[in-house]
Amino acid sequence: MVKTIDWVDGKVMMLDQSKLPIDVTYIECTDYLRVAEGIRKLWIRGAPAIGIAASMGIALAAQQIRAEGIEDFTKKLEPVYKTLLETRPTAVNIQWAVNRFRTFVESNRDAGIQHLRELLIGEAKKVLEEDIALNRAIGLWGAQFIKDGDTILTHCNAGSLATGGYGTATAPMRVAKEQGKKFSVIADETRPVLQGARLTAWELMEDGIPVTLITDNTAGALMQKGEIDLAIVGTDRTVRNGDVANKIGTYTVAVLCKEHGIPFYVAAPLSSIDFSIPTGDLIPIEERDASEVTHIFGTCRIAPEGVRVRNLAFDVTPARYVTAIITEKGAFRPEDLKELAEADKDISGLRIGAAQ
Amino acid sequence: MVKTIDWVDGKVMMLDQSKLPIDVTYIECTDYLRVAEGIRKLWIRGAPAIGIAASMGIALAAQQIRAEGIEDFTKKLEPVYKTLLETRPTAVNIQWAVNRFRTFVESNRDAGIQHLRELLIGEAKKVLEEDIALNRAIGLWGAQFIKDGDTILTHCNAGSLATGGYGTATAPMRVAKEQGKKFSVIADETRPVLQGARLTAWELMEDGIPVTLITDNTAGALMQKGEIDLAIVGTDRTVRNGDVANKIGTYTVAVLCKEHGIPFYVAAPLSSIDFSIPTGDLIPIEERDASEVTHIFGTCRIAPEGVRVRNLAFDVTPARYVTAIITEKGAFRPEDLKELAEADKDISGLRIGAAQ
């Protein structure tokens, strides 16, 4: 399976996604500043992948800190945290990683610095492994919806490249493949930033999953012809009532699915579900720079100089369009999602189907 | 108003649309081979515009033919027709222009060659004027659907650039502007060939009509926010039962309009209505080269090498999604369209509203 980041022989190996699909370049990071550069320059993107990168950056820094005692060691980790946090100020997963490692160091302050260095490497690897296991669990719950012969539409990249492995929307596909099912995928190119064309098509080809690339305009016509059996997408933020914020164009896919009676699934790790927001209309939607629309890769101009542009980065798909939300704890009807807010509630009766 | 082609001082002036919106270059054609080159190289595109170009090419050739008598003159026009017909073999409007001019020459064989040359210039100018008048009639019937303050969505380019003037989908907008109405337009960029970004946005800006460019993924989100009041698109071929073939993505716009209760209008000159085909599923849909999807402007690669692609050039919007079809003879419910098949039938009772 495509690996976007890994810990190899005391170094962090990071795939430079910004060059995909033209060049496949792995960058060897021998110090944490290089990891921070990778996060800042979007060599790595996707919330879980960024969290893993930050974790590995901290572990890498810990190997090189020269400290006199644990107090000094802890103090010298602070600028590392700060640098990582400043790479992408809105990425909650960096904050999450920093909190996790701060607590971890505190809990192991009596281990001795040399041993603590090793423990930190173990913890960073554990963050990666946990993410892979979590995504595989989404895949196990989601694979039940994929039948032999199906064609699956996906939008944007909620793939391996955005995570430690398996991806979220792509996890049911990868598990279905492990189970020997035969199916194919249609990837929306996903304008403006073309994550579908650049990333999803690439990573599925790398993993030997049959994939066909289309423009975003083409999904409707293929549904009309009966050529799409289900859609699976990821989510940037899903809220308490089951409304789903995801890459712009997801809502259009959902409306088309409804019109054609095609099931529409959302793969959502619990970490992406924000129970504090009651409904989707309260999710702030980022409007991004016009140049993403007027220029391809920042260089190839496709629109008149000075044209006015609306560039919404995300849209919100109301819960009524969503067939099921697939989490690592099971697949649920969107209206049942709120029951997951309390960690110890018995939700077994709400699960759709079974993990395969 | 933007002019894509005109007869000026004995020459044909042609806007090189293939360079838009980066460069605005008018090409001066002093002989018909240059006009043929322009059609072949897509300096000019759009069915009506191509018909006008062919007509002007014939008139231009006629000025330069040295002939001994009308028989010789007629004979020497044949290679001109042949060259023009070969530029774009499937363009019915070139065939239409050749037929019209062959008949015209035959009808005026006694005029004398020098006078005939002048008559042919007049006929070519008439083809242009007739097209402008026809589109303006579409605009007069269509402007009734545009209210002060409206925001109109359009897809692809069915604009001035594709015609002698006014365009088809843009004609109601231009007439509404003449009538002093205040409105704005949202142009879908229209992947893969980006006619919306390159052509529609450009020509509306040139004409001072407020226009905002969006990716095709964004229309649904704007409808959900209540920011679009109506959609007007063109058509490549509309058939007897009111099913509409148009640029890929049009069907998605229609489905989104239905979902949001937004009226969806199709501007269709009678020449684009094919009464010989009963329903839209019988319209052949061209599948085009993968490179249109994988490369921008043939140079900027955006997808993995060797990726499989489905590139449908058109889709079919079933009549039930269409609020009205706006022709030069009036606006009609799609189910009434078949009544227009007989040229002398009284259709006055079927018209929606009135020309403004």
mmCIF file of N, CA, C and O in Angstrom, chain B residues 83-165:
data_model
loop_
_atom_site.group_PDB
_atom_site.id
_atom_site.type_symbol
_atom_site.label_atom_id
_atom_site.label_comp_id
_atom_site.label_asym_id
_atom_site.label_seq_id
_atom_site.Cartn_x
_atom_site.Cartn_y
_atom_site.Cartn_z
ATOM 1 N N THR B 83 -12.782 22.816 -50.025
ATOM 2 C CA THR B 83 -11.815 23.166 -48.968
ATOM 3 C C THR B 83 -12.528 23.509 -47.663
ATOM 4 O O THR B 83 -12.137 23.046 -46.586
ATOM 5 N N LEU B 84 -13.588 24.297 -47.773
ATOM 6 C CA LEU B 84 -14.314 24.693 -46.564
ATOM 7 C C LEU B 84 -14.984 23.487 -45.908
ATOM 8 O O LEU B 84 -14.931 23.317 -44.688
ATOM 9 N N LEU B 85 -15.597 22.629 -46.732
ATOM 10 C CA LEU B 85 -16.283 21.450 -46.175
ATOM 11 C C LEU B 85 -15.309 20.524 -45.459
ATOM 12 O O LEU B 85 -15.668 19.846 -44.493
ATOM 13 N N GLU B 86 -14.062 20.502 -45.953
ATOM 14 C CA GLU B 86 -13.093 19.578 -45.353
ATOM 15 C C GLU B 86 -12.480 20.095 -44.042
ATOM 16 O O GLU B 86 -11.819 19.340 -43.336
ATOM 17 N N THR B 87 -12.705 21.362 -43.734
ATOM 18 C CA THR B 87 -12.104 21.893 -42.507
ATOM 19 C C THR B 87 -12.649 21.199 -41.268
ATOM 20 O O THR B 87 -11.899 20.862 -40.362
ATOM 21 N N ARG B 88 -13.985 21.038 -41.208
ATOM 22 C CA ARG B 88 -14.601 20.336 -40.056
ATOM 23 C C ARG B 88 -15.732 19.487 -40.604
ATOM 24 O O ARG B 88 -16.876 19.939 -40.731
ATOM 25 N N PRO B 89 -15.409 18.247 -40.912
ATOM 26 C CA PRO B 89 -16.334 17.397 -41.676
ATOM 27 C C PRO B 89 -17.712 17.210 -41.043
ATOM 28 O O PRO B 89 -18.674 16.956 -41.751
ATOM 29 N N THR B 90 -17.820 17.329 -39.720
ATOM 30 C CA THR B 90 -19.132 17.073 -39.114
ATOM 31 C C THR B 90 -19.942 18.355 -38.853
ATOM 32 O O THR B 90 -21.053 18.286 -38.338
ATOM 33 N N ALA B 91 -19.407 19.502 -39.247
ATOM 34 C CA ALA B 91 -20.109 20.761 -38.966
ATOM 35 C C ALA B 91 -21.219 20.970 -39.999
ATOM 36 O O ALA B 91 -20.957 21.319 -41.149
ATOM 37 N N VAL B 92 -22.467 20.764 -39.569
ATOM 38 C CA VAL B 92 -23.584 20.884 -40.512
ATOM 39 C C VAL B 92 -23.716 22.301 -41.055
ATOM 40 O O VAL B 92 -24.214 22.497 -42.167
ATOM 41 N N ASN B 93 -23.266 23.294 -40.301
ATOM 42 C CA ASN B 93 -23.450 24.664 -40.760
ATOM 43 C C ASN B 93 -22.576 25.021 -41.959
ATOM 44 O O ASN B 93 -22.898 25.942 -42.710
ATOM 45 N N ILE B 94 -21.472 24.320 -42.153
ATOM 46 C CA ILE B 94 -20.668 24.556 -43.366
ATOM 47 C C ILE B 94 -21.429 24.000 -44.568
ATOM 48 O O ILE B 94 -21.552 24.669 -45.607
ATOM 49 N N GLN B 95 -21.964 22.808 -44.407
ATOM 50 C CA GLN B 95 -22.781 22.211 -45.478
ATOM 51 C C GLN B 95 -23.956 23.134 -45.804
ATOM 52 O O GLN B 95 -24.270 23.392 -46.970
ATOM 53 N N TRP B 96 -24.578 23.647 -44.775
ATOM 54 C CA TRP B 96 -25.719 24.553 -44.940
ATOM 55 C C TRP B 96 -25.295 25.801 -45.733
ATOM 56 O O TRP B 96 -25.982 26.227 -46.668
ATOM 57 N N ALA B 97 -24.143 26.361 -45.396
ATOM 58 C CA ALA B 97 -23.660 27.572 -46.078
ATOM 59 C C ALA B 97 -23.336 27.269 -47.547
ATOM 60 O O ALA B 97 -23.689 28.048 -48.448
ATOM 61 N N VAL B 98 -22.672 26.156 -47.785
ATOM 62 C CA VAL B 98 -22.327 25.788 -49.167
ATOM 63 C C VAL B 98 -23.606 25.618 -49.993
ATOM 64 O O VAL B 98 -23.711 26.139 -51.116
ATOM 65 N N ASN B 99 -24.592 24.915 -49.433
ATOM 66 C CA ASN B 99 -25.864 24.728 -50.149
ATOM 67 C C ASN B 99 -26.519 26.077 -50.460
ATOM 68 O O ASN B 99 -26.990 26.327 -51.565
ATOM 69 N N ARG B 100 -26.525 26.941 -49.477
ATOM 70 C CA ARG B 100 -27.159 28.251 -49.650
ATOM 71 C C ARG B 100 -26.470 29.043 -50.757
ATOM 72 O O ARG B 100 -27.141 29.645 -51.608
ATOM 73 N N PHE B 101 -25.140 29.032 -50.773
ATOM 74 C CA PHE B 101 -24.416 29.827 -51.764
ATOM 75 C C PHE B 101 -24.450 29.203 -53.151
ATOM 76 O O PHE B 101 -24.473 29.925 -54.148
ATOM 77 N N ARG B 102 -24.470 27.886 -53.213
ATOM 78 C CA ARG B 102 -24.596 27.226 -54.518
ATOM 79 C C ARG B 102 -25.922 27.638 -55.176
ATOM 80 O O ARG B 102 -25.966 28.019 -56.344
ATOM 81 N N THR B 103 -26.976 27.587 -54.380
ATOM 82 C CA THR B 103 -28.302 27.965 -54.873
ATOM 83 C C THR B 103 -28.322 29.445 -55.245
ATOM 84 O O THR B 103 -28.876 29.840 -56.282
ATOM 85 N N PHE B 104 -27.677 30.252 -54.417
ATOM 86 C CA PHE B 104 -27.677 31.703 -54.656
ATOM 87 C C PHE B 104 -26.972 32.042 -55.965
ATOM 88 O O PHE B 104 -27.469 32.849 -56.769
ATOM 89 N N VAL B 105 -25.827 31.409 -56.210
ATOM 90 C CA VAL B 105 -25.087 31.641 -57.458
ATOM 91 C C VAL B 105 -25.937 31.211 -58.652
ATOM 92 O O VAL B 105 -26.059 31.927 -59.647
ATOM 93 N N GLU B 106 -26.576 30.064 -58.511
ATOM 94 C CA GLU B 106 -27.425 29.531 -59.583
ATOM 95 C C GLU B 106 -28.565 30.509 -59.898
ATOM 96 O O GLU B 106 -28.860 30.788 -61.068
ATOM 97 N N SER B 107 -29.153 31.062 -58.841
ATOM 98 C CA SER B 107 -30.285 31.976 -59.011
ATOM 99 C C SER B 107 -29.864 33.304 -59.619
ATOM 100 O O SER B 107 -30.697 34.069 -60.108
ATOM 101 N N ASN B 108 -28.567 33.614 -59.554
ATOM 102 C CA ASN B 108 -28.098 34.922 -60.029
ATOM 103 C C ASN B 108 -27.086 34.784 -61.170
ATOM 104 O O ASN B 108 -26.240 35.646 -61.357
ATOM 105 N N ARG B 109 -27.198 33.689 -61.920
ATOM 106 C CA ARG B 109 -26.189 33.414 -62.948
ATOM 107 C C ARG B 109 -26.252 34.412 -64.089
ATOM 108 O O ARG B 109 -25.294 34.558 -64.859
ATOM 109 N N ASP B 110 -27.347 35.160 -64.178
ATOM 110 C CA ASP B 110 -27.454 36.126 -65.269
ATOM 111 C C ASP B 110 -27.087 37.540 -64.821
ATOM 112 O O ASP B 110 -27.219 38.499 -65.580
ATOM 113 N N ALA B 111 -26.632 37.678 -63.605
ATOM 114 C CA ALA B 111 -26.366 39.021 -63.070
ATOM 115 C C ALA B 111 -25.091 39.640 -63.651
ATOM 116 O O ALA B 111 -24.892 40.860 -63.570
ATOM 117 N N GLY B 112 -24.246 38.802 -64.214
ATOM 118 C CA GLY B 112 -22.918 39.284 -64.639
ATOM 119 C C GLY B 112 -21.937 39.052 -63.498
ATOM 120 O O GLY B 112 -22.294 39.252 -62.323
ATOM 121 N N ILE B 113 -20.718 38.631 -63.852
ATOM 122 C CA ILE B 113 -19.783 38.191 -62.803
ATOM 123 C C ILE B 113 -19.447 39.306 -61.807
ATOM 124 O O ILE B 113 -19.441 39.098 -60.597
ATOM 125 N N GLN B 114 -19.179 40.502 -62.320
ATOM 126 C CA GLN B 114 -18.783 41.570 -61.406
ATOM 127 C C GLN B 114 -19.902 41.901 -60.419
ATOM 128 O O GLN B 114 -19.671 42.046 -59.225
ATOM 129 N N HIS B 115 -21.140 41.957 -60.938
ATOM 130 C CA HIS B 115 -22.277 42.237 -60.062
ATOM 131 C C HIS B 115 -22.509 41.072 -59.090
ATOM 132 O O HIS B 115 -22.808 41.283 -57.905
ATOM 133 N N LEU B 116 -22.334 39.854 -59.607
ATOM 134 C CA LEU B 116 -22.521 38.670 -58.761
ATOM 135 C C LEU B 116 -21.555 38.691 -57.568
ATOM 136 O O LEU B 116 -21.921 38.339 -56.449
ATOM 137 N N ARG B 117 -20.311 39.132 -57.870
ATOM 138 C CA ARG B 117 -19.329 39.249 -56.770
ATOM 139 C C ARG B 117 -19.882 40.145 -55.654
ATOM 140 O O ARG B 117 -19.794 39.820 -54.471
ATOM 141 N N GLU B 118 -20.471 41.273 -56.050
ATOM 142 C CA GLU B 118 -21.038 42.182 -55.036
ATOM 143 C C GLU B 118 -22.239 41.563 -54.326
ATOM 144 O O GLU B 118 -22.399 41.710 -53.110
ATOM 145 N N LEU B 119 -23.066 40.872 -55.118
ATOM 146 C CA LEU B 119 -24.232 40.215 -54.514
ATOM 147 C C LEU B 119 -23.805 39.184 -53.466
ATOM 148 O O LEU B 119 -24.456 39.022 -52.434
ATOM 149 N N LEU B 120 -22.681 38.488 -53.752
ATOM 150 C CA LEU B 120 -22.224 37.453 -52.817
ATOM 151 C C LEU B 120 -21.733 38.070 -51.497
ATOM 152 O O LEU B 120 -21.940 37.508 -50.418
ATOM 153 N N ILE B 121 -21.101 39.226 -51.596
ATOM 154 C CA ILE B 121 -20.726 39.938 -50.356
ATOM 155 C C ILE B 121 -21.986 40.271 -49.559
ATOM 156 O O ILE B 121 -22.064 40.052 -48.350
ATOM 157 N N GLY B 122 -22.993 40.773 -50.274
ATOM 158 C CA GLY B 122 -24.265 41.111 -49.619
ATOM 159 C C GLY B 122 -24.881 39.890 -48.949
ATOM 160 O O GLY B 122 -25.393 39.971 -47.815
ATOM 161 N N GLU B 123 -24.808 38.744 -49.637
ATOM 162 C CA GLU B 123 -25.409 37.519 -49.088
ATOM 163 C C GLU B 123 -24.667 37.066 -47.820
ATOM 164 O O GLU B 123 -25.293 36.648 -46.839
ATOM 165 N N ALA B 124 -23.349 37.162 -47.859
ATOM 166 C CA ALA B 124 -22.560 36.767 -46.678
ATOM 167 C C ALA B 124 -22.889 37.673 -45.485
ATOM 168 O O ALA B 124 -23.048 37.213 -44.349
ATOM 169 N N LYS B 125 -22.997 38.987 -45.775
ATOM 170 C CA LYS B 125 -23.365 39.911 -44.687
ATOM 171 C C LYS B 125 -24.768 39.591 -44.163
ATOM 172 O O LYS B 125 -25.043 39.738 -42.972
ATOM 173 N N LYS B 126 -25.640 39.143 -45.094
ATOM 174 C CA LYS B 126 -27.010 38.812 -44.707
ATOM 175 C C LYS B 126 -27.035 37.598 -43.763
ATOM 176 O O LYS B 126 -27.826 37.547 -42.816
ATOM 177 N N VAL B 127 -26.168 36.620 -44.046
ATOM 178 C CA VAL B 127 -26.080 35.442 -43.165
ATOM 179 C C VAL B 127 -25.742 35.891 -41.741
ATOM 180 O O VAL B 127 -26.350 35.446 -40.763
ATOM 181 N N LEU B 128 -24.789 36.815 -41.642
ATOM 182 C CA LEU B 128 -24.419 37.346 -40.324
ATOM 183 C C LEU B 128 -25.593 38.086 -39.686
ATOM 184 O O LEU B 128 -25.935 37.854 -38.517
ATOM 185 N N GLU B 129 -26.213 38.966 -40.479
ATOM 186 C CA GLU B 129 -27.322 39.762 -39.925
ATOM 187 C C GLU B 129 -28.505 38.888 -39.502
ATOM 188 O O GLU B 129 -29.129 39.134 -38.474
ATOM 189 N N GLU B 130 -28.796 37.881 -40.316
ATOM 190 C CA GLU B 130 -29.902 36.973 -39.979
ATOM 191 C C GLU B 130 -29.625 36.252 -38.661
ATOM 192 O O GLU B 130 -30.518 36.060 -37.840
ATOM 193 N N ASP B 131 -28.342 35.854 -38.488
ATOM 194 C CA ASP B 131 -28.010 35.135 -37.253
ATOM 195 C C ASP B 131 -28.168 36.058 -36.045
ATOM 196 O O ASP B 131 -28.712 35.658 -35.011
ATOM 197 N N ILE B 132 -27.712 37.295 -36.194
ATOM 198 C CA ILE B 132 -27.856 38.252 -35.093
ATOM 199 C C ILE B 132 -29.339 38.484 -34.782
ATOM 200 O O ILE B 132 -29.756 38.464 -33.618
ATOM 201 N N ALA B 133 -30.147 38.644 -35.828
ATOM 202 C CA ALA B 133 -31.580 38.905 -35.631
ATOM 203 C C ALA B 133 -32.253 37.714 -34.949
ATOM 204 O O ALA B 133 -33.092 37.874 -34.052
ATOM 205 N N LEU B 134 -31.868 36.524 -35.386
ATOM 206 C CA LEU B 134 -32.443 35.305 -34.810
ATOM 207 C C LEU B 134 -32.097 35.206 -33.320
ATOM 208 O O LEU B 134 -32.956 34.923 -32.485
ATOM 209 N N ASN B 135 -30.848 35.458 -32.998
ATOM 210 C CA ASN B 135 -30.447 35.365 -31.594
ATOM 211 C C ASN B 135 -31.118 36.457 -30.766
ATOM 212 O O ASN B 135 -31.505 36.228 -29.620
ATOM 213 N N ARG B 136 -31.259 37.633 -31.379
ATOM 214 C CA ARG B 136 -31.926 38.708 -30.642
ATOM 215 C C ARG B 136 -33.386 38.327 -30.358
ATOM 216 O O ARG B 136 -33.919 38.632 -29.288
ATOM 217 N N ALA B 137 -34.013 37.619 -31.313
ATOM 218 C CA ALA B 137 -35.398 37.157 -31.089
ATOM 219 C C ALA B 137 -35.436 36.188 -29.903
ATOM 220 O O ALA B 137 -36.332 36.269 -29.050
ATOM 221 N N ILE B 138 -34.464 35.282 -29.827
ATOM 222 C CA ILE B 138 -34.372 34.390 -28.653
ATOM 223 C C ILE B 138 -34.252 35.234 -27.388
ATOM 224 O O ILE B 138 -34.903 34.975 -26.373
ATOM 225 N N GLY B 139 -33.428 36.276 -27.486
ATOM 226 C CA GLY B 139 -33.232 37.158 -26.337
ATOM 227 C C GLY B 139 -34.514 37.865 -25.925
ATOM 228 O O GLY B 139 -34.802 38.005 -24.729
ATOM 229 N N LEU B 140 -35.308 38.304 -26.915
ATOM 230 C CA LEU B 140 -36.557 39.007 -26.611
ATOM 231 C C LEU B 140 -37.557 38.077 -25.927
ATOM 232 O O LEU B 140 -38.260 38.470 -24.999
ATOM 233 N N TRP B 141 -37.618 36.833 -26.371
ATOM 234 C CA TRP B 141 -38.512 35.857 -25.733
ATOM 235 C C TRP B 141 -37.980 35.424 -24.368
ATOM 236 O O TRP B 141 -38.758 35.103 -23.463
ATOM 237 N N GLY B 142 -36.669 35.404 -24.222
ATOM 238 C CA GLY B 142 -36.079 34.886 -22.986
ATOM 239 C C GLY B 142 -35.947 35.916 -21.884
ATOM 240 O O GLY B 142 -35.916 35.566 -20.697
ATOM 241 N N ALA B 143 -35.881 37.202 -22.268
ATOM 242 C CA ALA B 143 -35.639 38.252 -21.262
ATOM 243 C C ALA B 143 -36.763 38.326 -20.234
ATOM 244 O O ALA B 143 -36.554 38.784 -19.103
ATOM 245 N N GLN B 144 -37.967 37.865 -20.608
ATOM 246 C CA GLN B 144 -39.100 37.883 -19.665
ATOM 247 C C GLN B 144 -38.820 37.061 -18.402
ATOM 248 O O GLN B 144 -39.442 37.280 -17.367
ATOM 249 N N PHE B 145 -37.867 36.111 -18.496
ATOM 250 C CA PHE B 145 -37.602 35.243 -17.336
ATOM 251 C C PHE B 145 -36.562 35.835 -16.384
ATOM 252 O O PHE B 145 -36.263 35.268 -15.347
ATOM 253 N N ILE B 146 -35.982 36.974 -16.804
ATOM 254 C CA ILE B 146 -34.955 37.620 -15.978
ATOM 255 C C ILE B 146 -35.551 38.830 -15.265
ATOM 256 O O ILE B 146 -36.068 39.735 -15.918
ATOM 257 N N LYS B 147 -35.483 38.801 -13.933
ATOM 258 C CA LYS B 147 -36.025 39.911 -13.144
ATOM 259 C C LYS B 147 -34.873 40.737 -12.581
ATOM 260 O O LYS B 147 -33.753 40.247 -12.416
ATOM 261 N N ASP B 148 -35.176 41.961 -12.259
ATOM 262 C CA ASP B 148 -34.184 42.816 -11.589
ATOM 263 C C ASP B 148 -33.642 42.109 -10.352
ATOM 264 O O ASP B 148 -34.416 41.555 -9.562
ATOM 265 N N GLY B 149 -32.335 42.087 -10.203
ATOM 266 C CA GLY B 149 -31.721 41.494 -9.015
ATOM 267 C C GLY B 149 -31.402 40.015 -9.143
ATOM 268 O O GLY B 149 -30.822 39.421 -8.231
ATOM 269 N N ASP B 150 -31.787 39.413 -10.261
ATOM 270 C CA ASP B 150 -31.545 37.972 -10.434
ATOM 271 C C ASP B 150 -30.066 37.643 -10.601
ATOM 272 O O ASP B 150 -29.282 38.458 -11.104
ATOM 273 N N THR B 151 -29.725 36.428 -10.189
ATOM 274 C CA THR B 151 -28.429 35.846 -10.508
ATOM 275 C C THR B 151 -28.679 34.622 -11.386
ATOM 276 O O THR B 151 -29.448 33.733 -11.017
ATOM 277 N N ILE B 152 -28.042 34.623 -12.553
ATOM 278 C CA ILE B 152 -28.295 33.601 -13.582
ATOM 279 C C ILE B 152 -27.078 32.698 -13.698
ATOM 280 O O ILE B 152 -25.959 33.173 -13.891
ATOM 281 N N LEU B 153 -27.314 31.403 -13.600
ATOM 282 C CA LEU B 153 -26.222 30.443 -13.821
ATOM 283 C C LEU B 153 -26.193 30.040 -15.290
ATOM 284 O O LEU B 153 -27.239 29.802 -15.899
ATOM 285 N N THR B 154 -24.993 29.980 -15.886
ATOM 286 C CA THR B 154 -24.889 29.393 -17.219
ATOM 287 C C THR B 154 -23.717 28.426 -17.254
ATOM 288 O O THR B 154 -22.838 28.454 -16.382
ATOM 289 N N HIS B 155 -23.744 27.548 -18.241
ATOM 290 C CA HIS B 155 -22.762 26.457 -18.343
ATOM 291 C C HIS B 155 -22.207 26.484 -19.756
ATOM 292 O O HIS B 155 -22.931 26.732 -20.701
ATOM 293 N N CYS B 156 -20.913 26.256 -19.887
ATOM 294 C CA CYS B 156 -20.241 26.250 -21.198
ATOM 295 C C CYS B 156 -20.349 27.630 -21.856
ATOM 296 O O CYS B 156 -20.539 28.636 -21.174
ATOM 297 N N ASN B 157 -20.172 27.719 -23.159
ATOM 298 C CA ASN B 157 -20.308 28.986 -23.877
ATOM 299 C C ASN B 157 -21.308 28.848 -25.006
ATOM 300 O O ASN B 157 -21.039 28.213 -26.025
ATOM 301 N N ALA B 158 -22.504 29.407 -24.784
ATOM 302 C CA ALA B 158 -23.472 29.540 -25.862
ATOM 303 C C ALA B 158 -23.663 31.038 -26.027
ATOM 304 O O ALA B 158 -24.744 31.585 -25.947
ATOM 305 N N GLY B 159 -22.521 31.704 -26.240
ATOM 306 C CA GLY B 159 -22.471 33.155 -26.214
ATOM 307 C C GLY B 159 -22.242 33.778 -27.571
ATOM 308 O O GLY B 159 -22.262 33.107 -28.601
ATOM 309 N N SER B 160 -21.999 35.081 -27.541
ATOM 310 C CA SER B 160 -21.698 35.825 -28.764
ATOM 311 C C SER B 160 -20.603 35.154 -29.571
ATOM 312 O O SER B 160 -20.632 35.128 -30.789
ATOM 313 N N LEU B 161 -19.613 34.616 -28.860
ATOM 314 C CA LEU B 161 -18.453 34.045 -29.540
ATOM 315 C C LEU B 161 -18.827 32.851 -30.415
ATOM 316 O O LEU B 161 -18.117 32.528 -31.355
ATOM 317 N N ALA B 162 -19.940 32.191 -30.082
ATOM 318 C CA ALA B 162 -20.356 31.020 -30.857
ATOM 319 C C ALA B 162 -21.289 31.396 -31.997
ATOM 320 O O ALA B 162 -21.698 30.541 -32.779
ATOM 321 N N THR B 163 -21.632 32.695 -32.087
ATOM 322 C CA THR B 163 -22.639 33.145 -33.058
ATOM 323 C C THR B 163 -22.175 34.448 -33.708
ATOM 324 O O THR B 163 -21.073 34.924 -33.447
ATOM 325 N N GLY B 164 -23.050 35.023 -34.522
ATOM 326 C CA GLY B 164 -22.746 36.324 -35.110
ATOM 327 C C GLY B 164 -22.847 37.444 -34.082
ATOM 328 O O GLY B 164 -22.209 38.493 -34.216
ATOM 329 N N GLY B 165 -23.639 37.216 -33.040
ATOM 330 C CA GLY B 165 -23.820 38.217 -31.995
ATOM 331 C C GLY B 165 -24.934 37.776 -31.060
ATOM 332 O O GLY B 165 -25.734 36.899 -31.410
#
